[in-house]
Each structure stands twice: as C-alpha cells, then as structure tokens.
XYZ file of C-alpha atoms in Angstrom:
390
model
C 19.182 -2.897 -19.801
C 17.199 -5.734 -17.961
C 14.016 -7.326 -19.250
C 11.897 -5.404 -17.030
C 13.235 -2.135 -18.240
C 12.872 -3.031 -21.719
C 9.313 -4.272 -21.111
C 8.206 -0.475 -19.854
C 7.240 2.279 -21.985
C 9.752 4.155 -23.797
C 8.772 7.117 -21.809
C 8.769 5.392 -18.247
C 11.336 7.114 -16.012
C 13.444 4.044 -15.340
C 13.944 3.934 -19.137
C 14.638 7.749 -19.342
C 17.254 7.723 -16.635
C 19.103 4.709 -17.810
C 19.306 6.001 -21.512
C 20.151 9.522 -20.221
C 22.856 8.092 -18.065
C 24.398 6.045 -20.773
C 24.239 9.005 -23.157
C 25.996 11.120 -20.592
C 28.525 8.832 -19.091
C 29.054 6.447 -21.860
C 28.565 3.286 -19.888
C 25.582 1.624 -17.941
C 24.702 2.790 -14.459
C 26.309 0.805 -11.385
C 23.056 0.860 -9.708
C 19.347 1.858 -10.523
C 17.295 2.793 -7.599
C 13.494 3.641 -6.995
C 11.150 5.139 -4.408
C 7.611 5.400 -4.650
C 5.194 8.231 -4.095
C 2.056 7.333 -1.940
C -1.674 7.803 -1.362
C -2.899 7.896 2.218
C -6.121 5.637 2.051
C -7.185 6.931 5.602
C -5.686 8.617 8.478
C -5.199 12.298 7.500
C -3.206 14.670 9.861
C -2.755 12.149 12.447
C 1.017 11.452 11.830
C 2.239 14.442 13.574
C -0.149 13.830 16.464
C 1.494 10.303 17.137
C -1.525 8.537 15.488
C -2.051 5.969 13.003
C -2.339 6.214 9.268
C -3.024 3.869 6.315
C -1.102 4.751 3.321
C -0.019 2.743 0.409
C 2.718 3.223 -2.135
C 1.638 4.129 -5.831
C 3.021 2.715 -9.012
C 4.843 5.950 -9.836
C 8.220 6.616 -8.230
C 11.270 8.575 -8.597
C 14.289 6.620 -10.217
C 17.896 7.388 -10.176
C 20.504 5.748 -12.253
C 24.092 6.174 -10.723
C 27.703 4.956 -10.105
C 30.073 5.695 -7.455
C 32.061 9.179 -7.441
C 35.524 9.638 -5.767
C 35.929 13.005 -3.811
C 33.106 12.940 -1.598
C 31.093 14.680 -4.253
C 27.519 14.074 -5.438
C 26.678 15.275 -8.990
C 23.038 14.724 -10.366
C 21.147 15.715 -13.355
C 17.401 16.042 -13.278
C 15.623 15.120 -16.278
C 12.444 16.684 -15.222
C 13.789 19.984 -14.617
C 16.818 19.790 -17.031
C 19.072 21.233 -14.476
C 22.320 19.938 -12.480
C 23.254 19.970 -8.950
C 26.461 19.353 -7.182
C 26.984 18.751 -3.198
C 30.086 18.406 -1.385
C 29.352 15.793 1.563
C 32.025 17.322 3.372
C 30.218 20.578 3.792
C 26.664 20.528 2.630
C 25.066 23.830 1.990
C 21.800 25.233 0.938
C 21.648 26.511 -2.682
C 21.216 25.213 -6.234
C 17.894 24.026 -7.728
C 15.004 23.692 -5.289
C 14.699 20.092 -5.947
C 18.321 19.754 -5.049
C 17.587 20.503 -1.348
C 15.910 17.187 -0.826
C 18.961 15.535 -1.926
C 21.313 17.926 0.108
C 19.278 17.689 3.040
C 18.776 13.800 2.764
C 22.798 13.742 2.813
C 22.953 16.151 5.598
C 20.591 14.017 7.940
C 22.270 10.691 7.106
C 25.401 12.172 8.022
C 23.977 13.202 11.218
C 22.401 9.953 11.948
C 26.154 8.686 11.761
C 26.248 7.158 8.349
C 29.476 7.519 6.368
C 28.646 8.911 2.763
C 30.270 8.053 -0.281
C 29.972 10.160 -3.533
C 28.034 9.182 -6.591
C 26.776 10.840 -9.888
C 23.704 10.161 -11.576
C 20.613 10.892 -13.569
C 17.132 11.201 -11.983
C 13.401 11.301 -12.960
C 10.086 10.505 -11.821
C 6.472 10.197 -12.633
C 5.009 11.280 -9.380
C 2.744 14.309 -9.763
C 4.282 17.175 -8.017
C 2.323 19.408 -5.488
C -0.650 16.869 -5.907
C -0.140 15.379 -2.313
C 1.113 12.291 -3.479
C 4.731 12.915 -1.829
C 7.039 13.516 -4.803
C 9.207 15.079 -2.127
C 9.436 12.062 -0.143
C 10.189 9.946 -2.944
C 12.986 12.000 -3.855
C 14.420 11.830 -0.310
C 14.030 7.938 -0.100
C 15.473 7.478 -3.537
C 18.417 9.512 -2.642
C 18.698 7.431 0.717
C 18.571 4.274 -1.292
C 21.419 5.737 -3.617
C 23.593 6.293 -0.579
C 22.958 2.717 0.547
C 23.598 1.054 -2.471
C 27.022 3.006 -2.935
C 27.943 2.326 0.495
C 26.680 -1.066 0.588
C 24.435 -0.502 3.787
C 21.796 -2.806 5.388
C 18.362 -1.169 4.594
C 16.687 -0.022 7.826
C 13.167 1.388 6.447
C 12.453 2.900 9.987
C 16.051 4.387 10.291
C 15.930 6.003 6.692
C 12.347 7.152 7.144
C 13.529 9.004 10.166
C 16.491 10.546 8.575
C 14.473 11.776 5.678
C 12.028 13.077 7.799
C 14.534 15.156 9.719
C 15.817 16.263 6.491
C 12.402 17.840 5.329
C 11.841 19.223 8.986
C 15.228 20.837 9.711
C 16.746 21.414 6.345
C 13.728 21.918 3.799
C 11.773 23.633 6.544
C 8.208 21.510 6.372
C 7.266 20.205 9.588
C 5.674 17.260 8.305
C 5.294 13.810 10.007
C 6.569 10.499 9.457
C 4.096 9.029 7.209
C 5.332 9.923 3.869
C 8.868 8.914 4.359
C 7.781 5.564 6.161
C 5.479 4.395 3.308
C 8.014 5.176 0.669
C 10.653 3.200 2.811
C 8.690 0.129 3.841
C 5.674 -0.154 1.618
C 4.602 -3.771 0.765
C 3.355 -4.642 -2.909
C -0.586 -5.239 -3.105
C -1.117 -4.142 0.621
C -1.702 -0.703 2.424
C 0.458 -0.316 5.374
C -1.037 0.571 9.003
C 1.793 2.567 10.549
C 1.898 3.547 14.318
C 3.380 6.845 13.854
C 4.588 6.618 17.551
C 6.493 3.245 17.528
C 6.766 2.946 13.961
C 5.232 -0.510 13.997
C 3.673 -1.526 10.704
C 1.106 -3.929 9.616
C 0.435 -4.650 5.918
C -3.177 -4.946 5.380
C -5.028 -6.265 2.058
C -7.425 -4.094 0.193
C -10.860 -5.711 -0.044
C -11.145 -8.171 -3.194
C -12.289 -6.852 -6.245
C -11.501 -3.197 -5.220
C -8.869 -0.880 -6.169
C -7.627 2.673 -5.244
C -8.094 5.411 -7.717
C -6.271 8.663 -7.198
C -8.338 11.750 -8.320
C -6.047 14.947 -8.911
C -8.117 18.216 -9.060
C -5.054 19.854 -10.850
C -5.217 22.499 -8.222
C -1.742 22.734 -6.199
C -0.735 24.168 -2.806
C 2.484 25.221 -1.388
C 3.091 23.105 1.601
C 5.724 25.304 3.116
C 3.794 28.337 2.898
C 0.291 26.585 3.586
C -1.784 26.368 6.673
C -0.201 22.955 7.396
C 2.191 24.082 10.014
C -0.502 26.194 11.525
C -2.805 23.125 12.220
C 0.325 21.168 13.604
C 0.513 23.853 16.122
C -3.137 23.976 17.146
C -2.990 20.212 17.487
C -0.209 20.601 19.956
C -1.720 23.425 21.923
C -4.966 21.219 22.118
C -2.804 18.161 23.395
C -1.417 20.511 26.019
C -4.839 21.743 27.141
C -5.914 17.998 27.127
C -2.849 17.246 29.296
C -1.549 14.455 26.997
C 1.618 14.141 25.126
C -0.174 14.022 21.860
C -3.650 13.761 20.597
C -3.163 9.994 20.021
C -3.667 9.633 23.635
C -7.398 10.955 23.695
C -10.363 8.918 23.195
C -13.561 10.356 21.676
C -15.085 9.868 25.219
C -12.470 11.702 26.894
C -12.496 14.606 24.407
C -16.215 14.911 24.742
C -16.023 15.150 28.620
C -13.226 18.158 28.446
C -15.387 19.802 25.482
C -16.694 22.652 27.784
C -13.153 23.670 28.777
C -12.107 23.929 25.313
C -11.944 26.686 22.728
C -14.389 25.798 19.949
C -11.574 25.880 17.218
C -9.432 23.471 19.348
C -12.320 21.101 19.985
C -12.928 20.715 16.260
C -9.204 20.398 15.443
C -8.746 17.701 18.263
C -12.259 16.054 17.205
C -10.864 15.345 13.654
C -7.711 13.879 14.929
C -9.256 11.674 17.568
C -11.875 10.373 15.331
C -9.651 9.943 12.346
C -7.378 7.673 14.691
C -10.623 5.659 15.509
C -11.533 5.418 11.754
C -8.260 4.167 10.790
C -8.275 1.466 13.236
C -11.774 0.544 12.394
C -10.695 0.338 8.628
C -7.936 -2.477 9.334
C -10.883 -4.610 10.730
C -13.046 -3.818 7.802
C -10.183 -4.541 5.204
C -9.313 -7.935 7.089
C -12.953 -8.917 6.580
C -13.135 -7.871 2.956
C -15.758 -5.307 3.798
C -15.689 -2.750 0.997
C -18.849 -0.959 1.930
C -17.942 -0.371 5.529
C -14.345 0.821 4.517
C -15.795 3.059 2.042
C -18.270 4.587 4.548
C -15.244 5.205 6.816
C -13.610 7.370 3.786
C -16.713 9.551 3.486
C -16.936 10.119 7.310
C -13.059 11.122 6.990
C -13.567 13.621 4.341
C -16.667 15.246 6.164
C -14.288 15.679 9.199
C -11.442 17.245 7.173
C -13.814 19.488 5.498
C -15.771 20.578 8.517
C -13.512 20.115 11.505
C -9.929 20.477 10.330
C -10.831 22.878 7.536
C -8.213 21.632 5.137
C -10.321 21.022 2.038
C -11.059 23.200 -0.924
C -13.804 23.833 -3.332
C -12.113 21.478 -6.155
C -11.503 18.859 -3.540
C -15.063 18.803 -2.307
C -16.523 18.795 -5.983
C -14.268 16.064 -6.778
C -15.193 13.964 -3.749
C -19.063 14.553 -4.397
C -18.655 13.530 -8.215
C -16.791 10.362 -7.156
C -19.306 9.504 -4.170
C -22.225 9.789 -6.666
C -20.870 6.980 -9.024
C -22.644 3.587 -8.105
C -18.975 1.731 -8.381
C -17.452 3.972 -5.749
C -17.466 2.493 -2.152
C -16.262 5.879 -0.670
C -14.074 8.735 -1.261
C -12.168 11.568 0.479
C -9.407 14.145 0.095
C -6.051 12.852 0.918
C -2.849 14.522 1.642
C -2.382 17.854 3.322
C -5.205 19.396 1.638
C -6.009 22.907 0.341
C -5.758 21.299 -3.296
C -3.961 18.382 -4.612
C -5.823 15.042 -4.555
C -8.692 13.013 -3.324
C -8.836 9.046 -3.276
C -11.507 6.629 -3.917
C -12.173 2.990 -3.127
C -13.884 1.586 -6.362
C -14.992 -1.923 -7.786
C -11.973 -3.045 -9.798
C -13.928 -4.140 -12.859
C -15.668 -0.858 -13.083
C -12.490 1.294 -12.506
C -12.030 2.760 -16.031
C -15.538 3.665 -16.519
C -15.591 5.264 -12.836
C -12.578 7.413 -14.082
C -14.537 8.735 -17.152
C -17.423 9.528 -15.468
C -15.644 11.217 -12.600
C -13.508 13.294 -15.125
C -16.698 14.439 -17.040
C -18.719 15.414 -13.847
C -15.928 17.264 -12.371
C -15.281 19.173 -15.421
C -18.884 20.199 -15.831
C -19.149 21.111 -12.061
C -15.893 23.299 -11.961
C -14.513 23.763 -15.577
C -11.204 22.001 -14.155
C -9.487 18.953 -15.952
C -8.730 16.242 -13.506
C -6.031 13.746 -13.763
C -7.043 10.391 -12.654
C -4.917 7.085 -11.667
C -5.986 3.761 -11.198
C -3.196 2.526 -8.602
C -1.620 -0.574 -8.009
C -0.043 -0.831 -4.437
C 3.685 -1.177 -4.994
C 6.870 -1.771 -3.037
C 8.896 0.366 -0.965
C 12.243 1.964 -1.851
C 14.507 -0.447 -3.742
C 17.816 -1.249 -5.463
C 16.856 -2.306 -8.988
C 19.578 -4.511 -10.551
C 20.507 -3.155 -14.169
C-alpha cells in the first residue's frame, strides 16, 4: 500500500478497495484507478444545447482496485452494494445489478469506438453521493474506462473517453445526458474549474478567485434522472432551436431571441431564454474568475438560480430553500441549484476562511425551514480520472 493510501482515513474508498482486493484475491492489485464526481459551478442545462459549462471535479471519487483477467471477462465486486457482477466482453448484455449497467455500457461503447478490450477483475467503492446530482454515474463510467486503459496500456484521450462514456449512458443506460459530466471527470485540472465548449470539447482551466471555495449543499432529496423531466427539457430545447432555425440554442444571442420572441410559444421562449442567458453568464464568469472578482461571480450564480427556477422550471422547494439559506449568509458570494434539478444539490461560492461556519449556519437554517437535514461538503477541485500507483 502506498504512503498516500496509508495517510488516508481507514474508511476512505481507496483504502477500502485495496484492503478488500487483498482479502479477496490474496495479493495486492495490479492497478488502482479513480474518477471523480463533479459539481457544476455555472452553465446548467447548456451542455446538450452545444453550449458552455464550468464544472469542477470534487475530491470525492469512484475507486477500482483491479488486476488482469484472462478469457475476455470482467468480474467486479461493489463494496457499496455488496454485490457482484460478471460481463462477457465478447457479448455484453443487459442484466445484473443496476450499477453494473454502467460498467457494461462503458465496455460496449469503448468496443464500438474501436478499442480492443482486455478482461479484468476487481473491487470498487466510492464516496460520491448517489442521486445528488454530483455525477456518481459518470465517475463509475470514467473509472471503468480508466480500468480498461490501464489493463490495455492505452494512451488516455480525455475527449475520446468522455464521448464513449456519454454514448454508454445515452444508448446503453438510456439517459439522454450531455457531455459535461463525462468530460469533467475525464479531463479535470486540480485547483481549477474547467470551461468546456460542449460543441468542440475545447477546455480551458480557470482558477477560482483567491480566498474562495466551493461548498456543495446536498438537500438530501433525490430525483430519478431516467424517469424525470430531464429528457422533456432537452426535447423542448431542440424544438425551440428548430423554431429559431439554428442547429442548437448555443447559436442564438439574447438580442436574437428577443427579436424572435413574438413568434415563439411562451414555454419555448422561457426554456430558450434560460439556455441563451446561461451561456452568456458562463462566459462572463470566466472573465470574473480571471480577474479574481468573487462578488461578480457570485451575482452570476444567483442569476443562474433564478433562471433555472423561473424559466427552466427544474428547481424544487428544497433547492430553493437551501439556496435562500446560503444567500443570506454574509460569507456567501452567491449560490444556485446545480445538476439536473428536481432535487439533489446546490452550490455556493464562499469565503474560504469562513466555510466551516457557513456550513453550520446553512445546515441549521435549512433544517429550521424544511425539517430536512442537509449534507454539506467543502470541496477542493481535484484532477480528472487517473491511474494511481499502488
């Protein structure tokens, strides 16, 4: 076990998978891989509109300890579910535990993309909260891709891996997600957010303003993404783009949208107004971050939440409550819901020195307002999917 692993808490997922692997197989793993979850600072519901997003990888991840396995098979044990899965790489099929669909889908998509897959066996565990909008599914997909890359000795191509994992979630799992979750997990840069152009997949690391940190506010309410209104919102955006005569809403400015407003149905106009405005807010955020202007960046987060709540209608009572609790704290520059919506998490930009007190104050205020108990994480932006030496 490495010094890094030894320095981690005994219940950290890395320590758990390495110990469980040694117990299960009687030897240390050949590789340990990880892929992080993410929180989106700004740029929500813009990725599937070919727009701009500004996520950062959080210091919570999915870890796999593994070794090669002959015979074209994948065998994995999940410590979080205490379940096993087995996959025939020559004939991947649906079935098995739900979490195994992300492994099977990633294997299928990588093969579709032309990669030669070698078998492996391993143990996996993570500490990305599931269903909170922090992309636990993308973390599992990218960790799986990293596992195949480690076993096969591939050169890591972040954009290519992200596209394959997105294809797995779209075509195999059945979630019509955009590219953001997979791209940030694949390509994140430590201590930075990452501006992603979701059309070209060009990326630009952008530092947070000094003396600020990102705090994730988990409402402890959950949404089922596959069964939610997410796919409906995407279809509404695609219809709005067709009405406007453009390939995607990314190709429309606020001025162009205002000029076309009279010809649009009110619902389509509201959906488009959010996406177009959110792209503009995301690009403005880059400038404020480069200038170190935390107050201006926070104002953009507040405006983003209002747009998601009123025009895109993907917030919830719990999300609105926790955002309001955060915005009322003097150490908070701004806050908004993050992720697909309908439950899950909000994100706040907070003065670093006051983050712990902020977390306590928001937790108490949110409980008083709703009766719910929030889970709050002070996050350090981490690097993307990686192979960790053992």
